[in-house]
Coordinates of C-alpha atoms in Angstrom, one line a residue:
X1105 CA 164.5 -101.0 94.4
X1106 CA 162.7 -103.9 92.7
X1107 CA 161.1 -103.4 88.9
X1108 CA 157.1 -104.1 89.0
X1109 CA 155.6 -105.4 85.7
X1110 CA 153.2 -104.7 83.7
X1111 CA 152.0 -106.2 80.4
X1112 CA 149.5 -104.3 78.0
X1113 CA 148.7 -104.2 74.4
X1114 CA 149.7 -100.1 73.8
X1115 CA 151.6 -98.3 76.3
X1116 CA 150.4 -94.6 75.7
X1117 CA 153.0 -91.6 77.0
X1118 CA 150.8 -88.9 77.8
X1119 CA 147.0 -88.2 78.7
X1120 CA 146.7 -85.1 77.1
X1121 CA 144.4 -83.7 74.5
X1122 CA 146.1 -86.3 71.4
X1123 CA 146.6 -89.0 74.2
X1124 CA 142.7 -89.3 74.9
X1125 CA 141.6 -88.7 71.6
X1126 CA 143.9 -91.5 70.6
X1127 CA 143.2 -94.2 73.4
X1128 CA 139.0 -93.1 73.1
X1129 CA 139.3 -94.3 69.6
X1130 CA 141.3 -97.3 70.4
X1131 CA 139.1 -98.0 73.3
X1132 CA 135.9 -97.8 71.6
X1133 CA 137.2 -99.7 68.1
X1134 CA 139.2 -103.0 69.3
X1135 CA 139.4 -104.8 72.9
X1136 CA 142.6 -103.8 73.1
X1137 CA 144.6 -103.1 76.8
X1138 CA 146.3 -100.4 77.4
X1139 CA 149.0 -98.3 79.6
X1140 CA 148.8 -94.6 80.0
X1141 CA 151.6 -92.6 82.2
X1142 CA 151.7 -89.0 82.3
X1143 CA 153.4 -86.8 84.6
X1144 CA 150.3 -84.9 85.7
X1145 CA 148.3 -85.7 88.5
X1146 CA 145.0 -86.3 86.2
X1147 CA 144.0 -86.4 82.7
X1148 CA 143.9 -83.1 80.0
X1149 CA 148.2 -82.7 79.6
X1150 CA 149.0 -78.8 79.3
X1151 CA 145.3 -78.1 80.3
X1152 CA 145.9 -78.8 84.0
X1153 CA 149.3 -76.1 83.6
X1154 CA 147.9 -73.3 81.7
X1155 CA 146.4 -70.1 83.2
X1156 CA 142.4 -69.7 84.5
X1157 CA 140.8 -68.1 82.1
X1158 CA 142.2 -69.6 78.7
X1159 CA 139.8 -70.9 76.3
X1160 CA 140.2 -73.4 73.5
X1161 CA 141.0 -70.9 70.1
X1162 CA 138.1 -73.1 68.2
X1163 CA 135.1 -74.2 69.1
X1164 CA 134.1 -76.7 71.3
X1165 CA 132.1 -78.6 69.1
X1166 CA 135.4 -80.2 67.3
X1167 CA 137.4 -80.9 70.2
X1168 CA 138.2 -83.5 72.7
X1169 CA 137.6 -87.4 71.9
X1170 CA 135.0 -89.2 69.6
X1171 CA 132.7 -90.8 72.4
X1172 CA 131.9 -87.4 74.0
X1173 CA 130.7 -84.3 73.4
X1174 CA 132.4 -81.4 74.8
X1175 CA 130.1 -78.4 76.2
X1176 CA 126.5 -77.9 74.8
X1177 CA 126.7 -76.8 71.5
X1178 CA 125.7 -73.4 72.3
X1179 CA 126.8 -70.1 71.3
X1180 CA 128.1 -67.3 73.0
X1181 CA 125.1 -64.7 73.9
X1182 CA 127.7 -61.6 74.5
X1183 CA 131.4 -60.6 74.9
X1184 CA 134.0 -61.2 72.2
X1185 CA 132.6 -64.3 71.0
X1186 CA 129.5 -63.3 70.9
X1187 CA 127.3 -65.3 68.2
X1188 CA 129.5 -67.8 67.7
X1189 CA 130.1 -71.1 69.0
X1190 CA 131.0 -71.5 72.7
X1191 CA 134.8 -72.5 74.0
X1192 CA 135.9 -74.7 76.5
X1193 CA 137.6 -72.8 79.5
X1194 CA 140.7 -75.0 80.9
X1195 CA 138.5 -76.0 83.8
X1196 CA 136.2 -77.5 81.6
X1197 CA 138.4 -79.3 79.7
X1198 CA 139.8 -80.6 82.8
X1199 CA 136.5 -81.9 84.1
X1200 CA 135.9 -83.1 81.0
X1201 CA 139.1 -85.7 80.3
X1202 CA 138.5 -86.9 83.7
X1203 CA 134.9 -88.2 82.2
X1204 CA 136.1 -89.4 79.6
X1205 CA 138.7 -91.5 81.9
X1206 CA 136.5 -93.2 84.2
X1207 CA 134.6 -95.4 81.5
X1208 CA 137.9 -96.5 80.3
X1209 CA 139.7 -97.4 83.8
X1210 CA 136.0 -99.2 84.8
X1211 CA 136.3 -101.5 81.8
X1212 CA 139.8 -102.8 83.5
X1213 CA 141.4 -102.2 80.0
X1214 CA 143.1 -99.1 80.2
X1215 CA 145.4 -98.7 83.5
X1216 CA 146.1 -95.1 84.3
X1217 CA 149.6 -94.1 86.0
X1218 CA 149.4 -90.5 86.7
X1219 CA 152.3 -88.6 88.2
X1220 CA 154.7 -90.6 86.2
X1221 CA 157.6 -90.4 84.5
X1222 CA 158.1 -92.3 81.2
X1223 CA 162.0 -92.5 81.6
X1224 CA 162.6 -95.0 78.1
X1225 CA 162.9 -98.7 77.2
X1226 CA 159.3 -99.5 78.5
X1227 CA 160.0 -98.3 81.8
X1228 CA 158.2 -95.5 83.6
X1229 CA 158.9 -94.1 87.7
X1230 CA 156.7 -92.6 89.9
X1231 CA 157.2 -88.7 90.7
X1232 CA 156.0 -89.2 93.9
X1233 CA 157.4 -92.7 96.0
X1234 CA 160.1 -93.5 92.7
X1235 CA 158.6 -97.1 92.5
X1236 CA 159.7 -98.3 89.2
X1237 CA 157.4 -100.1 86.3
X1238 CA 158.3 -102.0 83.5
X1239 CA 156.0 -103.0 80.8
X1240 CA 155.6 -105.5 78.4
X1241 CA 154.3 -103.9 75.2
X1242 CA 152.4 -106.8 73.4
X1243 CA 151.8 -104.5 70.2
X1244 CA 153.3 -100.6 70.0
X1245 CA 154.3 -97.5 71.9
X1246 CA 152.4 -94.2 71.4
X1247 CA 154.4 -91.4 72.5
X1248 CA 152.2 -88.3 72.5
X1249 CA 154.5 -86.2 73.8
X1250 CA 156.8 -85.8 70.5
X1251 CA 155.6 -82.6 70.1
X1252 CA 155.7 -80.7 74.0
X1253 CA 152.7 -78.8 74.4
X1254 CA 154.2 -76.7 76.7
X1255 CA 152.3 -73.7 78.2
X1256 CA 154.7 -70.2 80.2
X1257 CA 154.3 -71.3 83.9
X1258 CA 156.2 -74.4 83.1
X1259 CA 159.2 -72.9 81.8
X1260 CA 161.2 -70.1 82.7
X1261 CA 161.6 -67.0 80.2
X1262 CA 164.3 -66.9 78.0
X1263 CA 165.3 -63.5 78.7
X1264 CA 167.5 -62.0 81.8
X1265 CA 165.8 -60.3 84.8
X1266 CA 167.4 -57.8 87.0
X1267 CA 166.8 -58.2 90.5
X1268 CA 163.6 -56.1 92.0
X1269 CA 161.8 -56.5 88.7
X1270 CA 158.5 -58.5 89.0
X1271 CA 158.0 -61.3 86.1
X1272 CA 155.3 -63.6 86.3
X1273 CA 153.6 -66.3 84.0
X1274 CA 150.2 -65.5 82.8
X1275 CA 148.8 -67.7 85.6
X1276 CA 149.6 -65.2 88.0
X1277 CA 147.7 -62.2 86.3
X1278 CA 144.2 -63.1 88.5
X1279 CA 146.3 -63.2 91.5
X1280 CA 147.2 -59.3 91.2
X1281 CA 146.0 -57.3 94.3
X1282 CA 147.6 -53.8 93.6
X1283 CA 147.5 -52.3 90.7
X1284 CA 151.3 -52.3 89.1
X1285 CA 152.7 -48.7 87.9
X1286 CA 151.8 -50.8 84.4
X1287 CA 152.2 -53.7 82.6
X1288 CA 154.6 -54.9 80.1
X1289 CA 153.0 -58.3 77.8
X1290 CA 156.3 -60.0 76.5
X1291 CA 155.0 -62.3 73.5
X1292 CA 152.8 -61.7 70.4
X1293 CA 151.7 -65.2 70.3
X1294 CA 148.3 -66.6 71.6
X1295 CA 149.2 -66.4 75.4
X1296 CA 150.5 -62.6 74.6
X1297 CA 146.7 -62.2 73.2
X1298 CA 145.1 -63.7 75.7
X1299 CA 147.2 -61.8 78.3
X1300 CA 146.0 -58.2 76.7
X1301 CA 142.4 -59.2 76.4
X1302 CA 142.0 -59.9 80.4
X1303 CA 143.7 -57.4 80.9
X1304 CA 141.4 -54.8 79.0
X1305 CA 138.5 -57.1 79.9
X1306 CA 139.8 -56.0 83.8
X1307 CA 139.6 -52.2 83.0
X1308 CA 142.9 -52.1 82.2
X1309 CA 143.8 -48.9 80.3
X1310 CA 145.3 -49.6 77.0
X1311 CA 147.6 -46.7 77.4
X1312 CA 149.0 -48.7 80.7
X1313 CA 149.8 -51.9 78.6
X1314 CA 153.2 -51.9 76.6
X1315 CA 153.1 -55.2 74.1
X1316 CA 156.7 -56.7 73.2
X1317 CA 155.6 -58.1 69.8
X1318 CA 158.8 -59.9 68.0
X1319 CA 156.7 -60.5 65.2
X1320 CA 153.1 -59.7 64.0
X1321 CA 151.0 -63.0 63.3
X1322 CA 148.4 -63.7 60.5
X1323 CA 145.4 -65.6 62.5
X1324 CA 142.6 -67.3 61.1
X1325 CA 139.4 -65.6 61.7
X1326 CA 137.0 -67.7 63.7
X1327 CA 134.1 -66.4 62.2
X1328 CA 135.6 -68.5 58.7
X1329 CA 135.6 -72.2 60.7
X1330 CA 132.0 -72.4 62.9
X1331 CA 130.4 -75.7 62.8
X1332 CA 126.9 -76.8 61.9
X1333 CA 124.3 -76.0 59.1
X1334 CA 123.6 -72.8 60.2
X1335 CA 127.4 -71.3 59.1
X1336 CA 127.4 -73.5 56.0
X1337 CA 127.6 -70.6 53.9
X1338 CA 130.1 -68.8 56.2
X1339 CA 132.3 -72.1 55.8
X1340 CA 132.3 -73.2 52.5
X1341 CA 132.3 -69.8 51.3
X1342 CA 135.8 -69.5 53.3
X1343 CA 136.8 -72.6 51.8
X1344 CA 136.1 -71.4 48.1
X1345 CA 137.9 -68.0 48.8
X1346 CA 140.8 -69.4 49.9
X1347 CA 141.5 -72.0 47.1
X1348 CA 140.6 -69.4 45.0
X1349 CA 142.9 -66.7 46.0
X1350 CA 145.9 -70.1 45.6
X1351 CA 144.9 -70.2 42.5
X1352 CA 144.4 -66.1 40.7
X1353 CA 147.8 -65.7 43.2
X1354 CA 150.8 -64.2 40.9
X1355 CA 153.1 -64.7 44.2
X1356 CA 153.4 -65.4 48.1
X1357 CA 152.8 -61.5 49.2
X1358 CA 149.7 -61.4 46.5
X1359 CA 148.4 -64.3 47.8
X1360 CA 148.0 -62.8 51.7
X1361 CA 146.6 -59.5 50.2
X1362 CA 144.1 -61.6 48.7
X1363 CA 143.6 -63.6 52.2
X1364 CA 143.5 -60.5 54.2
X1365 CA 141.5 -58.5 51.7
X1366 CA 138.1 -61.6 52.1
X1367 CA 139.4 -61.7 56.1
X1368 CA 140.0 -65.3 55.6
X1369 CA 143.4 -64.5 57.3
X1370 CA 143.6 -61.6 60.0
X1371 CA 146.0 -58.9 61.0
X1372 CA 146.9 -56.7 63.9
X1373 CA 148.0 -53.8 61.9
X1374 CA 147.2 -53.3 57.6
X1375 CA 150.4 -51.2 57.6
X1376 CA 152.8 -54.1 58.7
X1377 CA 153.3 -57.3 56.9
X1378 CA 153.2 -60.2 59.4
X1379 CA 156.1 -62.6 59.8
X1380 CA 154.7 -65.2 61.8
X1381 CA 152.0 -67.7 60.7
X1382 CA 151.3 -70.3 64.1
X1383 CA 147.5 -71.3 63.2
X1384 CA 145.9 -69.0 66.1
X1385 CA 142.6 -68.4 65.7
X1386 CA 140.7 -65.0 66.4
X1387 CA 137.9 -62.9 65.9
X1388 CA 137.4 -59.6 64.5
X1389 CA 136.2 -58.2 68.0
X1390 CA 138.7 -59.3 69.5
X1391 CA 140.9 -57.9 66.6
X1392 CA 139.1 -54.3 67.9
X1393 CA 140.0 -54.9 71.4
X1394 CA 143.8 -55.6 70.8
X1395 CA 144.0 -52.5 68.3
X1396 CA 143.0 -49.9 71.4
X1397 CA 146.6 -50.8 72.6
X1398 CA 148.9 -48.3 71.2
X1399 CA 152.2 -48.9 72.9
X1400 CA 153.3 -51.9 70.8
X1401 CA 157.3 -52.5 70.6
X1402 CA 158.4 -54.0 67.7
X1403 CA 162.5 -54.1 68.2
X1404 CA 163.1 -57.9 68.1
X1405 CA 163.2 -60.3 70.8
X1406 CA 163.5 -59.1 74.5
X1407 CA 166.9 -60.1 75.5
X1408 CA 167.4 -58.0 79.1
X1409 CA 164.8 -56.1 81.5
X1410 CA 166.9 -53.6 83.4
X1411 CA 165.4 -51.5 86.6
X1412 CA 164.9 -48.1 84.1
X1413 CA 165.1 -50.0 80.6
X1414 CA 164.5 -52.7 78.3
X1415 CA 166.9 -54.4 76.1
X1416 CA 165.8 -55.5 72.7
X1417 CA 167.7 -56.9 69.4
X1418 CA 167.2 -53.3 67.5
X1419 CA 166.6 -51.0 70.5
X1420 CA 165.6 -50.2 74.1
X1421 CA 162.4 -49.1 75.4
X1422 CA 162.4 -47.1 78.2
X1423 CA 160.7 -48.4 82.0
X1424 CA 160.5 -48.2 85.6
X1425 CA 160.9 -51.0 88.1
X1426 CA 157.3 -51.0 89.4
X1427 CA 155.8 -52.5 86.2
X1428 CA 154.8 -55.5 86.3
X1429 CA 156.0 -58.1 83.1
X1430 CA 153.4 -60.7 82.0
X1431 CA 156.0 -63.7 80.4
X1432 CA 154.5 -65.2 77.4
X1433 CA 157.1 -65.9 75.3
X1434 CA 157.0 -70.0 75.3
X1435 CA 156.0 -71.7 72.0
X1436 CA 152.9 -73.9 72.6
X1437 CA 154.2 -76.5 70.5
X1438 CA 157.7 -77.6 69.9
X1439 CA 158.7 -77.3 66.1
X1440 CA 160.3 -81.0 65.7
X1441 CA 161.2 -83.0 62.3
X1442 CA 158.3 -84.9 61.1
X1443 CA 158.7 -88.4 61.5
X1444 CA 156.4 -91.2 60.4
X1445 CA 153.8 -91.8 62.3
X1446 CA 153.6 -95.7 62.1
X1447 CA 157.2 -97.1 62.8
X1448 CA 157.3 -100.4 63.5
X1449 CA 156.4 -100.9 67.2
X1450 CA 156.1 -96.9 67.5
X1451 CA 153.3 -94.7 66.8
X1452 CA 154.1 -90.9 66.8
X1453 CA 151.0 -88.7 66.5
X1454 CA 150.8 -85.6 64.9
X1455 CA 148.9 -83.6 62.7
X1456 CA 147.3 -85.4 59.5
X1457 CA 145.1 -82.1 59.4
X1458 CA 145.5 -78.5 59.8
X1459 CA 145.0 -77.2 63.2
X1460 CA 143.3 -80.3 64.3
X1461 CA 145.4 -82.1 66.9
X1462 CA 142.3 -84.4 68.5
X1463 CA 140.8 -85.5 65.2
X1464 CA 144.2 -86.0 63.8
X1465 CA 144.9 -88.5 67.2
X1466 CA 141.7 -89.8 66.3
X1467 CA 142.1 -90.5 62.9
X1468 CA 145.6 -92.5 63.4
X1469 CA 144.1 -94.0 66.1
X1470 CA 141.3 -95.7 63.8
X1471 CA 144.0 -96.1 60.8
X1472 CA 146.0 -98.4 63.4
X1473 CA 142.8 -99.9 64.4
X1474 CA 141.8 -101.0 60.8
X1475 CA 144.5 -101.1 58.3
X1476 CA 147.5 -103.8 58.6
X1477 CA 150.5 -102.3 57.1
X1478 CA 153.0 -99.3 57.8
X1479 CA 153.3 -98.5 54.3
X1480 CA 149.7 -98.0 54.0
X1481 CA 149.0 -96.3 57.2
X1482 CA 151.7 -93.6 56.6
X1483 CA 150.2 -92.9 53.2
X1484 CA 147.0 -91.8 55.0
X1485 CA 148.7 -90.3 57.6
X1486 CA 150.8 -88.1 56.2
X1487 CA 152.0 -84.8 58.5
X1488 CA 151.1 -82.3 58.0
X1489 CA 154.4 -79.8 58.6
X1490 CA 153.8 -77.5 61.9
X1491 CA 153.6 -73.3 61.3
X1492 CA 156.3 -70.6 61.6
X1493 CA 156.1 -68.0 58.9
X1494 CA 153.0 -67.3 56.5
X1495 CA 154.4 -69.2 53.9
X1496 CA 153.5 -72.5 56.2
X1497 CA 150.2 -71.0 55.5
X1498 CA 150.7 -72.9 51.8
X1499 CA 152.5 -75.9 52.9
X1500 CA 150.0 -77.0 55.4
X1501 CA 147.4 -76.2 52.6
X1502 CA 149.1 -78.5 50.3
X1503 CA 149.5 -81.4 52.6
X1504 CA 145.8 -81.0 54.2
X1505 CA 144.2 -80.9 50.6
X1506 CA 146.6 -84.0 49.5
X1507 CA 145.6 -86.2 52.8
X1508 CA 141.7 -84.7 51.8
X1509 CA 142.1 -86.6 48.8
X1510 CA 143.3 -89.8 49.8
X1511 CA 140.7 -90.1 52.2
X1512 CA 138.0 -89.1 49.6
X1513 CA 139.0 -92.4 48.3
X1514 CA 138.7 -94.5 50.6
X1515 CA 135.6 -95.9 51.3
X1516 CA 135.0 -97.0 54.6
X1517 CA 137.2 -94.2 56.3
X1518 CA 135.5 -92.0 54.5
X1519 CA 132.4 -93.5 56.5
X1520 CA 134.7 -93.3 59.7
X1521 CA 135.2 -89.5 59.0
X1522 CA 131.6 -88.6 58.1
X1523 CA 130.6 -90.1 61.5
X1524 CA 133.3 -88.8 63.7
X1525 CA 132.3 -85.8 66.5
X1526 CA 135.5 -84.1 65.8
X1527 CA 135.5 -83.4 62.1
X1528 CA 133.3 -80.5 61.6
X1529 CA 132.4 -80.3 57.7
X1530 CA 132.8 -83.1 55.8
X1531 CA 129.4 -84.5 56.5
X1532 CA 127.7 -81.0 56.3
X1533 CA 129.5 -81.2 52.0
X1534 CA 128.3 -85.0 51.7
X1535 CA 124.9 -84.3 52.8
X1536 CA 124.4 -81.4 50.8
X1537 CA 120.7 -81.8 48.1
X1538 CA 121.7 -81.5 44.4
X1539 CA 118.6 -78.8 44.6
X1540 CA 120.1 -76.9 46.9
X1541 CA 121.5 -74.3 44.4
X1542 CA 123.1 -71.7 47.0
X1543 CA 125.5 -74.3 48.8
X1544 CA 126.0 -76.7 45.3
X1545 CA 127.8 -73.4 43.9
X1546 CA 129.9 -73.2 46.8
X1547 CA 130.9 -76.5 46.6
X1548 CA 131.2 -76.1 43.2
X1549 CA 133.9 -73.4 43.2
X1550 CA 135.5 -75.1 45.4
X1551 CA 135.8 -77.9 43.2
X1552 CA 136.7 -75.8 39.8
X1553 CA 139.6 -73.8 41.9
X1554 CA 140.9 -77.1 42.9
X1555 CA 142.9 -78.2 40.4
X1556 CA 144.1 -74.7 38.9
X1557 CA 145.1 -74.2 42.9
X1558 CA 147.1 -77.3 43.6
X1559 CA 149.2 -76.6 40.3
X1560 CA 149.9 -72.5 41.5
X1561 CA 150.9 -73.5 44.9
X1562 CA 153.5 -75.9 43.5
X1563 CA 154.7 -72.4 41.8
X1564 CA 154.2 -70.0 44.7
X1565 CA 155.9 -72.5 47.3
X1566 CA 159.0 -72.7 44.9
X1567 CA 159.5 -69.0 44.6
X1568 CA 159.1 -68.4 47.8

């Protein structure tokens, strides 16, 4: 079969959420061509895998790309996110990427090869006839995919499943026509959340929902990180406790009593201490929902669902073979090594700020854009590490306040930031009036915690 070329400026691996914040930015900021191959059949990555009725865990406001704006700014009028700032369903974000697409393949700079598989050296093949592409990259590669955003229907649990036992992704759930004798969630991340609330949204009884829940999570409380003027107070007053309660903290455990006493940080249960930290974002109603649900195993890790039984590290729960199991077990986003972003002909995206994947694609995307050395780019670039246990909690503090302050620096991207669609405070600080005494002291406390903070975590993180 014969090789067909191509020649582009960037080849781009992946049209996901970081992929399209990264080649908006590109697009918009140079006349650069580019090459993007994903194996989906349209743009939005994971978004076109995961189940109907998820919604982005922040608001819409700060996600997506730079050029456009996703949903209306409105908030929610009732339900669990009632008052607060609306959030993309998967359809929407869908519909949305494939907007933000067309401009960019009707300028004749940016080639789109969707169903595609990027199989090394330049060289991607087609899912679908096996045709073969190589490409001549005139500048760099950006491989989005480092980190596999990977949702449960694309991945099979990790746990054995006796024959005539029912286990489905969380896709299926809206697809049930008889009601199961009752349900078992396997999965106390997001997905496992999301799973229980349509479930109790669907009149569910919680006494018919048994929740395999290897560790309890700390989540940030959505109520702390709403955009606009209006939650100023809300915002920055987070920001202040927080830095605050780094630096009064005598030790690691103090410190998440302090976070969970000021609900900047949320639990499922004040008895248990959580283990788990992965930057999931909830709100105190939903908090209320998820507590009516009494039947909550915590034995370890499923390893075995037998016809009358479940198999756990520390125990077995008893069951019947008419439940039906609700698999959400996958992690979202694969844990890899940080490596530098910039290197050489490679880009690498990943987080430069805390739970901001689309303004962090953004941001590198403008850095590569605007600043000529590796060196240099890195230094404003720096990674900021992915969670797993509350004490990441501190690390990615560390790192986001660090980055913070280089930026703060710099002048012009500085100017870049304060402009950009997807950063949703920075401007609201900078254009804060000197008479405005009731936001000047937040800011203030913020600033006088700052230094006494980044000192203590240095201490907390090595006696951890």
């Amino acid at each position: 079969m014969n090789t067909q070329l191509l020649e582009t400026d960037y080849l781009i691996i992946g049209s996901g959420a970081v992929g399209m914040a990264f080649a908006d930015t590109l697009f918009h900021e140079t006349n650069a061509s580019m090459v993007i191959v994903d194996r989906h059949h349209g743009p939005g990555g994971h978004w076109n895998d995961a189940y109907p009725f998820v919604r982005l865990h922040q608001p819409s406001a700060y996600y997506g790309v730079n050029s456009r704006k996703l949903g209306s700014d409105s908030k929610d009028g009732s339900g669990i996110n009632v008052g607060m700032y609306e959030r993309a369903s998967s359809a929407e974000l869908v519909s949305y990427y494939e907007q933000v697409m067309q401009p960019m393949l009707a300028s004749g700079r940016v080639r789109y090869f969707p169903m595609c598989d990027y199989v090394g050296n330049h060289t991607f093949k087609s899912l679908t006839s096996g045709a073969e592409r190589a490409v001549t990259v005139r500048k760099k590669v950006v491989d989005t995919t480092y980190l596999q955003t990977k949702v449960p229907s694309t991945q099979p649990p990790k746990y054995a499943i006796a024959p005539g036992i029912t286990c489905v992704p969380l896709n299926e759930l809206p697809r049930v026509k008889q009601p199961p004798s009752g349900y078992v969630v396997v999965g106390s991340g997001k997905t496992g959340i999301d799973a229980c609330l349509w479930l109790l949204e669907n009149n569910v009884s919680p006494d018919a929902i048994i929740w395999i829940m290897p560790r309890d999570a700390w989540y940030h409380n959505r109520a702390k990180v709403q955009p606009s003027e209006e939650f100023f107070t809300q915002s920055y007053g987070a920001f202040a406790q927080q830095i605050e309660a780094v630096a009064a903290a005598t030790s690691i455990d103090d410190l998440f009593v302090r976070l969970s006493a000021s609900k900047e940080l949320l639990r499922l249960d004040e008895t248990v201490s959580p283990t788990m930290f992965h930057s999931a974002i909830m709100s105190e109603s939903e908090m209320v929902e998820l507590q009516r649900i009494k039947n909550i195993v915590r034995l370890g890790r499923l390893q075995r669902i037998e016809l009358n039984q479940m198999v756990l590290d520390r125990g077995t729960v008893a069951t019947d073979p008419e439940r039906l199991y609700v698999d959400c077990s996958a992690s979202a986003i694969a844990r890899q090594r940080i490596v530098p972003v910039f290197n050489g002909n490679t880009i690498t995206p990943q987080f430069v700020r805390t739970v901001q994947p689309t303004f962090s694609a953004a941001l590198i995307a403008h850095v590569e854009a605007h600043y000529a050395d590796d060196a240099g780019k890195n230094s404003l670039c720096t990674v900021v590490p992915l969670p797993d246990e509350p004490t990441d909690w501190l690390r990615m503090l560390a790192v986001n306040m660090a980055n913070q302050q280089r930026w703060s620096k710099d002048k012009a991207l500085m100017g870049w930031i304060m402009q950009s669609r997807l950063d949703g405070f920075s401007a609201l600080a900078r254009n804060v009036a000197p008479d405005d005494i009731e936001k000047m002291s937040l800011l203030k406390r913020y600033g006088k915690a700052a230094g006494p903070a980044a000192a203590n975590m240095q201490a907390l993180l090595a006696a951890a």
